[in-house]
């Protein structure tokens, strides 16, 4: 049975590992989409200059910056609290 292609569309084919493709399709489905939609989205982003050659797009950089800042804050917060306690203890010791 031949694949039906909508007018103005092309059936693009490429090779990838079978397991990778199956996992990709399953993950897409679990996220409420499909492989074709995701690949079309990627192609459009690439054409707009948002993907490829290490350029992941400003939106993705902003999201990455936000995640990094969040992780840094989570790591620093307990240390800042400990430092504040130590300073308080030192000030109390100095007052004696």
Tab-separated table of N, CA, C and O in Angstrom:
chain	number	residue	atom	x	y	z
A	1	UNK	N	0.841	-1.183	0.000
A	1	UNK	CA	0.000	0.000	0.000
A	1	UNK	C	0.887	1.248	0.000
A	1	UNK	O	1.752	1.398	0.840
A	2	UNK	N	0.685	2.130	-0.933
A	2	UNK	CA	1.496	3.342	-1.042
A	2	UNK	C	1.023	4.378	-0.026
A	2	UNK	O	-0.161	4.472	0.271
A	3	UNK	N	1.987	5.141	0.491
A	3	UNK	CA	1.654	6.214	1.421
A	3	UNK	C	0.976	7.335	0.653
A	3	UNK	O	1.430	7.748	-0.409
A	4	UNK	N	-0.137	7.850	1.211
A	4	UNK	CA	-0.812	8.987	0.587
A	4	UNK	C	-0.152	10.263	1.096
A	4	UNK	O	0.036	10.442	2.281
A	5	UNK	N	0.187	11.124	0.145
A	5	UNK	CA	0.828	12.389	0.486
A	5	UNK	C	-0.134	13.507	0.113
A	5	UNK	O	-0.642	13.551	-1.005
A	6	UNK	N	-0.365	14.413	1.046
A	6	UNK	CA	-1.265	15.546	0.807
A	6	UNK	C	-0.666	16.472	-0.245
A	6	UNK	O	0.559	16.580	-0.348
A	7	UNK	N	-1.526	17.152	-1.002
A	7	UNK	CA	-1.021	18.107	-2.003
A	7	UNK	C	-0.138	19.167	-1.340
A	7	UNK	O	-0.433	19.657	-0.252
A	8	UNK	N	0.965	19.492	-1.991
A	8	UNK	CA	1.895	20.496	-1.471
A	8	UNK	C	2.853	19.942	-0.426
A	8	UNK	O	3.667	20.670	0.121
A	9	UNK	N	2.754	18.674	-0.139
A	9	UNK	CA	3.615	18.032	0.854
A	9	UNK	C	4.531	17.045	0.154
A	9	UNK	O	4.320	16.656	-0.994
A	10	UNK	N	5.582	16.629	0.843
A	10	UNK	CA	6.495	15.619	0.339
A	10	UNK	C	6.694	14.587	1.444
A	10	UNK	O	6.670	14.926	2.631
A	11	UNK	N	6.836	13.348	1.068
A	11	UNK	CA	7.113	12.296	2.036
A	11	UNK	C	8.627	12.206	2.186
A	11	UNK	O	9.331	11.762	1.283
A	12	UNK	N	9.147	12.700	3.288
A	12	UNK	CA	10.594	12.706	3.532
A	12	UNK	C	10.978	11.428	4.250
A	12	UNK	O	10.283	10.982	5.156
A	13	UNK	N	12.087	10.862	3.844
A	13	UNK	CA	12.555	9.628	4.467
A	13	UNK	C	13.995	9.809	4.916
A	13	UNK	O	14.777	10.504	4.269
A	14	UNK	N	14.331	9.198	6.034
A	14	UNK	CA	15.701	9.199	6.532
A	14	UNK	C	15.901	7.941	7.342
A	14	UNK	O	14.940	7.248	7.680
A	15	UNK	N	17.144	7.648	7.659
A	15	UNK	CA	17.447	6.448	8.423
A	15	UNK	C	17.865	6.804	9.830
A	15	UNK	O	18.566	7.789	10.055
A	16	UNK	N	17.399	6.005	10.774
A	16	UNK	CA	17.872	6.093	12.150
A	16	UNK	C	17.724	4.712	12.772
A	16	UNK	O	17.097	3.826	12.189
A	17	UNK	N	18.291	4.540	13.929
A	17	UNK	CA	18.210	3.253	14.607
A	17	UNK	C	16.751	2.928	14.922
A	17	UNK	O	15.988	3.797	15.359
A	18	UNK	N	16.368	1.672	14.722
A	18	UNK	CA	14.977	1.262	14.929
A	18	UNK	C	14.514	1.525	16.359
A	18	UNK	O	13.423	2.053	16.581
A	19	UNK	N	15.357	1.197	17.320
A	19	UNK	CA	14.996	1.402	18.722
A	19	UNK	C	14.823	2.890	19.022
A	19	UNK	O	13.876	3.288	19.702
A	20	UNK	N	15.719	3.703	18.487
A	20	UNK	CA	15.629	5.145	18.688
A	20	UNK	C	14.312	5.673	18.140
A	20	UNK	O	13.631	6.472	18.784
A	21	UNK	N	13.927	5.229	16.945
A	21	UNK	CA	12.691	5.683	16.319
A	21	UNK	C	11.480	5.271	17.148
A	21	UNK	O	10.555	6.064	17.367
A	22	UNK	N	11.488	4.036	17.636
A	22	UNK	CA	10.363	3.545	18.441
A	22	UNK	C	10.231	4.351	19.739
A	22	UNK	O	9.125	4.728	20.139
A	23	UNK	N	11.353	4.635	20.377
A	23	UNK	CA	11.330	5.421	21.620
A	23	UNK	C	10.856	6.842	21.320
A	23	UNK	O	10.054	7.416	22.067
A	24	UNK	N	11.340	7.421	20.215
A	24	UNK	CA	10.936	8.766	19.807
A	24	UNK	C	9.423	8.830	19.598
A	24	UNK	O	8.745	9.737	20.106
A	25	UNK	N	8.885	7.869	18.875
A	25	UNK	CA	7.443	7.851	18.615
A	25	UNK	C	6.649	7.688	19.911
A	25	UNK	O	5.644	8.375	20.109
A	26	UNK	N	7.115	6.806	20.785
A	26	UNK	CA	6.412	6.578	22.048
A	26	UNK	C	6.436	7.823	22.930
A	26	UNK	O	5.423	8.189	23.539
A	27	UNK	N	7.587	8.488	22.988
A	27	UNK	CA	7.695	9.696	23.804
A	27	UNK	C	6.815	10.807	23.227
A	27	UNK	O	6.156	11.534	23.973
A	28	UNK	N	6.805	10.938	21.911
A	28	UNK	CA	5.949	11.942	21.272
A	28	UNK	C	4.486	11.680	21.618
A	28	UNK	O	3.754	12.594	22.014
A	29	UNK	N	4.067	10.436	21.503
A	29	UNK	CA	2.678	10.063	21.803
A	29	UNK	C	2.350	10.344	23.271
A	29	UNK	O	1.292	10.888	23.584
A	30	UNK	N	3.289	10.010	24.164
A	30	UNK	CA	3.081	10.253	25.597
A	30	UNK	C	2.935	11.742	25.898
A	30	UNK	O	2.275	12.125	26.863
A	31	UNK	N	3.535	12.584	25.045
A	31	UNK	CA	3.449	14.037	25.221
A	31	UNK	C	2.346	14.660	24.370
A	31	UNK	O	2.323	15.878	24.181
A	32	UNK	N	1.458	13.827	23.838
A	32	UNK	CA	0.301	14.326	23.108
A	32	UNK	C	0.586	14.823	21.707
A	32	UNK	O	-0.146	15.666	21.184
A	33	UNK	N	1.644	14.315	21.085
A	33	UNK	CA	1.967	14.741	19.722
A	33	UNK	C	2.407	13.517	18.929
A	33	UNK	O	2.134	12.384	19.326
A	34	UNK	N	3.072	13.720	17.814
A	34	UNK	CA	3.577	12.593	17.028
A	34	UNK	C	4.898	12.977	16.373
A	34	UNK	O	5.288	14.151	16.361
A	35	UNK	N	5.570	11.995	15.843
A	35	UNK	CA	6.896	12.202	15.261
A	35	UNK	C	6.849	13.193	14.104
A	35	UNK	O	7.708	14.065	13.979
A	36	UNK	N	5.838	13.102	13.261
A	36	UNK	CA	5.737	13.992	12.106
A	36	UNK	C	5.622	15.448	12.535
A	36	UNK	O	6.312	16.321	11.995
A	37	UNK	N	4.794	15.714	13.512
A	37	UNK	CA	4.625	17.079	14.007
A	37	UNK	C	5.928	17.605	14.586
A	37	UNK	O	6.323	18.745	14.314
A	38	UNK	N	6.609	16.799	15.378
A	38	UNK	CA	7.871	17.226	15.977
A	38	UNK	C	8.937	17.488	14.926
A	38	UNK	O	9.663	18.482	15.003
A	39	UNK	N	9.032	16.617	13.943
A	39	UNK	CA	10.039	16.798	12.894
A	39	UNK	C	9.728	18.033	12.038
A	39	UNK	O	10.635	18.788	11.679
A	40	UNK	N	8.463	18.261	11.722
A	40	UNK	CA	8.084	19.465	10.982
A	40	UNK	C	8.419	20.716	11.789
A	40	UNK	O	8.904	21.712	11.238
A	41	UNK	N	8.190	20.673	13.084
A	41	UNK	CA	8.516	21.802	13.966
A	41	UNK	C	10.025	22.063	13.951
A	41	UNK	O	10.471	23.201	13.852
A	42	UNK	N	10.803	20.990	14.037
A	42	UNK	CA	12.256	21.127	14.006
A	42	UNK	C	12.724	21.753	12.695
A	42	UNK	O	13.550	22.671	12.693
A	43	UNK	N	12.190	21.284	11.585
A	43	UNK	CA	12.577	21.824	10.273
A	43	UNK	C	12.263	23.312	10.206
A	43	UNK	O	13.087	24.117	9.752
A	44	UNK	N	11.083	23.705	10.684
A	44	UNK	CA	10.699	25.118	10.649
A	44	UNK	C	11.644	25.955	11.520
A	44	UNK	O	12.086	27.023	11.121
A	45	UNK	N	11.958	25.468	12.730
A	45	UNK	CA	12.897	26.185	13.600
A	45	UNK	C	14.267	26.299	12.949
A	45	UNK	O	14.912	27.335	13.028
A	46	UNK	N	14.707	25.251	12.312
A	46	UNK	CA	16.000	25.267	11.633
A	46	UNK	C	16.025	26.321	10.533
A	46	UNK	O	16.973	27.095	10.409
A	47	UNK	N	14.962	26.378	9.755
A	47	UNK	CA	14.884	27.360	8.678
A	47	UNK	C	14.826	28.786	9.204
A	47	UNK	O	15.297	29.710	8.543
A	48	UNK	N	14.267	28.964	10.389
A	48	UNK	CA	14.196	30.291	11.006
A	48	UNK	C	15.501	30.654	11.714
A	48	UNK	O	15.625	31.726	12.286
A	49	UNK	N	16.474	29.747	11.677
A	49	UNK	CA	17.772	30.019	12.285
A	49	UNK	C	17.831	29.725	13.770
A	49	UNK	O	18.768	30.129	14.448
A	50	UNK	N	16.837	29.034	14.286
A	50	UNK	CA	16.803	28.756	15.721
A	50	UNK	C	17.453	27.428	16.095
A	50	UNK	O	17.551	27.105	17.262
A	51	UNK	N	17.883	26.665	15.127
A	51	UNK	CA	18.484	25.363	15.410
A	51	UNK	C	19.646	25.117	14.469
A	51	UNK	O	19.733	25.677	13.405
A	52	UNK	N	20.515	24.218	14.896
A	52	UNK	CA	21.606	23.793	14.036
A	52	UNK	C	22.917	24.449	14.404
A	52	UNK	O	22.951	25.548	14.931
A	53	UNK	N	23.997	23.765	14.166
A	53	UNK	CA	25.357	24.249	14.423
A	53	UNK	C	25.506	24.808	15.822
A	53	UNK	O	26.096	25.863	16.032
A	54	UNK	N	24.901	24.150	16.787
A	54	UNK	CA	25.037	24.561	18.178
A	54	UNK	C	24.117	25.689	18.580
A	54	UNK	O	24.013	26.028	19.732
A	55	UNK	N	23.407	26.299	17.645
A	55	UNK	CA	22.475	27.381	17.966
A	55	UNK	C	21.132	26.760	18.303
A	55	UNK	O	20.432	26.285	17.448
A	56	UNK	N	20.783	26.803	19.556
A	56	UNK	CA	19.533	26.183	19.969
A	56	UNK	C	18.411	27.192	20.128
A	56	UNK	O	17.377	26.888	20.656
A	57	UNK	N	18.586	28.389	19.681
A	57	UNK	CA	17.528	29.378	19.728
A	57	UNK	C	17.521	30.151	21.033
A	57	UNK	O	17.823	29.613	22.086
A	58	UNK	N	17.173	31.409	20.954
A	58	UNK	CA	17.188	32.274	22.128
A	58	UNK	C	16.241	31.761	23.197
A	58	UNK	O	16.556	31.772	24.368
A	59	UNK	N	15.053	31.306	22.788
A	59	UNK	CA	14.089	30.796	23.765
A	59	UNK	C	14.667	29.655	24.573
A	59	UNK	O	14.526	29.606	25.785
A	60	UNK	N	15.347	28.750	23.917
A	60	UNK	CA	15.933	27.622	24.622
A	60	UNK	C	17.086	28.063	25.510
A	60	UNK	O	17.284	27.511	26.581
A	61	UNK	N	17.851	29.066	25.068
A	61	UNK	CA	18.934	29.585	25.912
A	61	UNK	C	18.356	30.231	27.158
A	61	UNK	O	18.893	30.072	28.247
A	62	UNK	N	17.264	30.966	26.987
A	62	UNK	CA	16.624	31.598	28.140
A	62	UNK	C	16.136	30.545	29.127
A	62	UNK	O	16.295	30.703	30.335
A	63	UNK	N	15.543	29.487	28.605
A	63	UNK	CA	15.070	28.407	29.470
A	63	UNK	C	16.242	27.735	30.178
A	63	UNK	O	16.157	27.420	31.357
A	64	UNK	N	17.321	27.539	29.455
A	64	UNK	CA	18.508	26.933	30.046
A	64	UNK	C	19.067	27.833	31.142
A	64	UNK	O	19.393	27.369	32.241
A	65	UNK	N	19.159	29.142	30.858
A	65	UNK	CA	19.627	30.090	31.877
A	65	UNK	C	18.755	30.023	33.118
A	65	UNK	O	19.258	30.025	34.245
A	66	UNK	N	17.459	29.954	32.919
A	66	UNK	CA	16.534	29.901	34.053
A	66	UNK	C	16.742	28.630	34.872
A	66	UNK	O	16.777	28.677	36.101
A	67	UNK	N	16.912	27.500	34.180
A	67	UNK	CA	17.146	26.228	34.893
A	67	UNK	C	18.468	26.265	35.650
A	67	UNK	O	18.554	25.808	36.790
A	68	UNK	N	19.498	26.824	35.030
A	68	UNK	CA	20.806	26.917	35.690
A	68	UNK	C	20.707	27.816	36.919
A	68	UNK	O	21.191	27.458	37.994
A	69	UNK	N	20.082	28.992	36.760
A	69	UNK	CA	19.921	29.901	37.898
A	69	UNK	C	19.148	29.246	39.033
A	69	UNK	O	19.496	29.415	40.208
A	70	UNK	N	18.111	28.507	38.694
A	70	UNK	CA	17.306	27.814	39.704
A	70	UNK	C	18.159	26.790	40.455
A	70	UNK	O	18.113	26.710	41.690
A	71	UNK	N	18.954	26.028	39.720
A	71	UNK	CA	19.805	25.023	40.361
A	71	UNK	C	20.867	25.676	41.238
A	71	UNK	O	21.178	25.198	42.324
A	72	UNK	N	21.425	26.792	40.773
A	72	UNK	CA	22.422	27.504	41.571
A	72	UNK	C	21.785	28.014	42.859
A	72	UNK	O	22.354	27.860	43.947
A	73	UNK	N	20.615	28.625	42.748
A	73	UNK	CA	19.926	29.132	43.936
A	73	UNK	C	19.614	28.004	44.911
A	73	UNK	O	19.769	28.172	46.127
A	74	UNK	N	19.178	26.863	44.406
A	74	UNK	CA	18.892	25.715	45.273
A	74	UNK	C	20.154	25.231	45.977
A	74	UNK	O	20.102	24.784	47.127
A	75	UNK	N	21.288	25.315	45.300
A	75	UNK	CA	22.548	24.880	45.903
A	75	UNK	C	23.067	25.907	46.911
A	75	UNK	O	23.638	25.544	47.943
A	76	UNK	N	22.872	27.174	46.623
A	76	UNK	CA	23.409	28.246	47.467
A	76	UNK	C	22.558	28.503	48.708
A	76	UNK	O	23.093	28.832	49.768
A	77	UNK	N	21.253	28.370	48.591
A	77	UNK	CA	20.357	28.712	49.701
A	77	UNK	C	20.737	28.061	51.025
A	77	UNK	O	20.822	28.745	52.050
A	78	UNK	N	20.980	26.752	51.079
A	78	UNK	CA	21.364	26.150	52.360
A	78	UNK	C	22.695	26.711	52.880
A	78	UNK	O	22.863	26.909	54.086
A	79	UNK	N	23.623	26.979	51.960
A	79	UNK	CA	24.907	27.529	52.371
A	79	UNK	C	24.744	28.931	52.940
A	79	UNK	O	25.368	29.280	53.941
A	80	UNK	N	23.898	29.733	52.308
A	80	UNK	CA	23.656	31.089	52.792
A	80	UNK	C	23.050	31.048	54.190
A	80	UNK	O	23.417	31.846	55.059
A	81	UNK	N	22.151	30.119	54.424
A	81	UNK	CA	21.547	29.979	55.754
A	81	UNK	C	22.598	29.567	56.786
A	81	UNK	O	22.622	30.095	57.907
A	82	UNK	N	23.455	28.648	56.402
A	82	UNK	CA	24.523	28.216	57.317
A	82	UNK	C	25.475	29.372	57.619
A	82	UNK	O	25.890	29.560	58.759
A	83	UNK	N	25.817	30.139	56.617
A	83	UNK	CA	26.708	31.291	56.813
A	83	UNK	C	26.055	32.300	57.751
A	83	UNK	O	26.712	32.839	58.650
A	84	UNK	N	24.775	32.552	57.551
A	84	UNK	CA	24.065	33.495	58.417
A	84	UNK	C	24.091	33.019	59.867
A	84	UNK	O	24.302	33.818	60.794
A	85	UNK	N	23.920	31.731	60.099
A	85	UNK	CA	23.969	31.172	61.460
A	85	UNK	C	25.374	31.319	62.053
A	85	UNK	O	25.520	31.673	63.232
A	86	UNK	N	26.388	31.051	61.241
A	86	UNK	CA	27.761	31.178	61.722
A	86	UNK	C	28.094	32.627	62.088
A	86	UNK	O	28.731	32.891	63.107
A	87	UNK	N	27.648	33.556	61.256
A	87	UNK	CA	27.876	34.977	61.552
A	87	UNK	C	27.185	35.354	62.844
A	87	UNK	O	27.761	36.046	63.702
A	88	UNK	N	25.972	34.891	63.007
A	88	UNK	CA	25.226	35.173	64.235
A	88	UNK	C	25.949	34.615	65.459
A	88	UNK	O	26.075	35.276	66.471
A	89	UNK	N	26.444	33.388	65.332
A	89	UNK	CA	27.171	32.760	66.432
A	89	UNK	C	28.446	33.539	66.756
A	89	UNK	O	28.793	33.737	67.919
A	90	UNK	N	29.148	33.994	65.696
A	90	UNK	CA	30.379	34.769	65.908
A	90	UNK	C	30.070	36.093	66.602
A	90	UNK	O	30.807	36.526	67.493
A	91	UNK	N	28.990	36.724	66.180
A	91	UNK	CA	28.623	38.007	66.797
A	91	UNK	C	28.262	37.806	68.266
A	91	UNK	O	28.611	38.640	69.123
A	92	UNK	N	27.586	36.707	68.560
A	92	UNK	CA	27.234	36.421	69.964
A	92	UNK	C	28.495	36.147	70.763
A	92	UNK	O	28.625	36.588	71.904
A	93	UNK	N	29.433	35.404	70.159
A	93	UNK	CA	30.703	35.113	70.862
A	93	UNK	C	31.500	36.392	71.106
A	93	UNK	O	32.115	36.556	72.162
A	94	UNK	N	31.499	37.285	70.133
A	94	UNK	CA	32.231	38.541	70.254
A	94	UNK	C	31.628	39.429	71.333
A	94	UNK	O	32.328	40.201	71.992
A	95	UNK	N	30.316	39.301	71.533
A	95	UNK	CA	29.647	40.131	72.547
A	95	UNK	C	29.979	39.668	73.950
A	95	UNK	O	29.879	40.444	74.890
A	96	UNK	N	30.392	38.455	74.131
A	96	UNK	CA	30.740	37.939	75.471
A	96	UNK	C	32.010	38.530	75.864
A	96	UNK	O	32.831	38.775	76.378
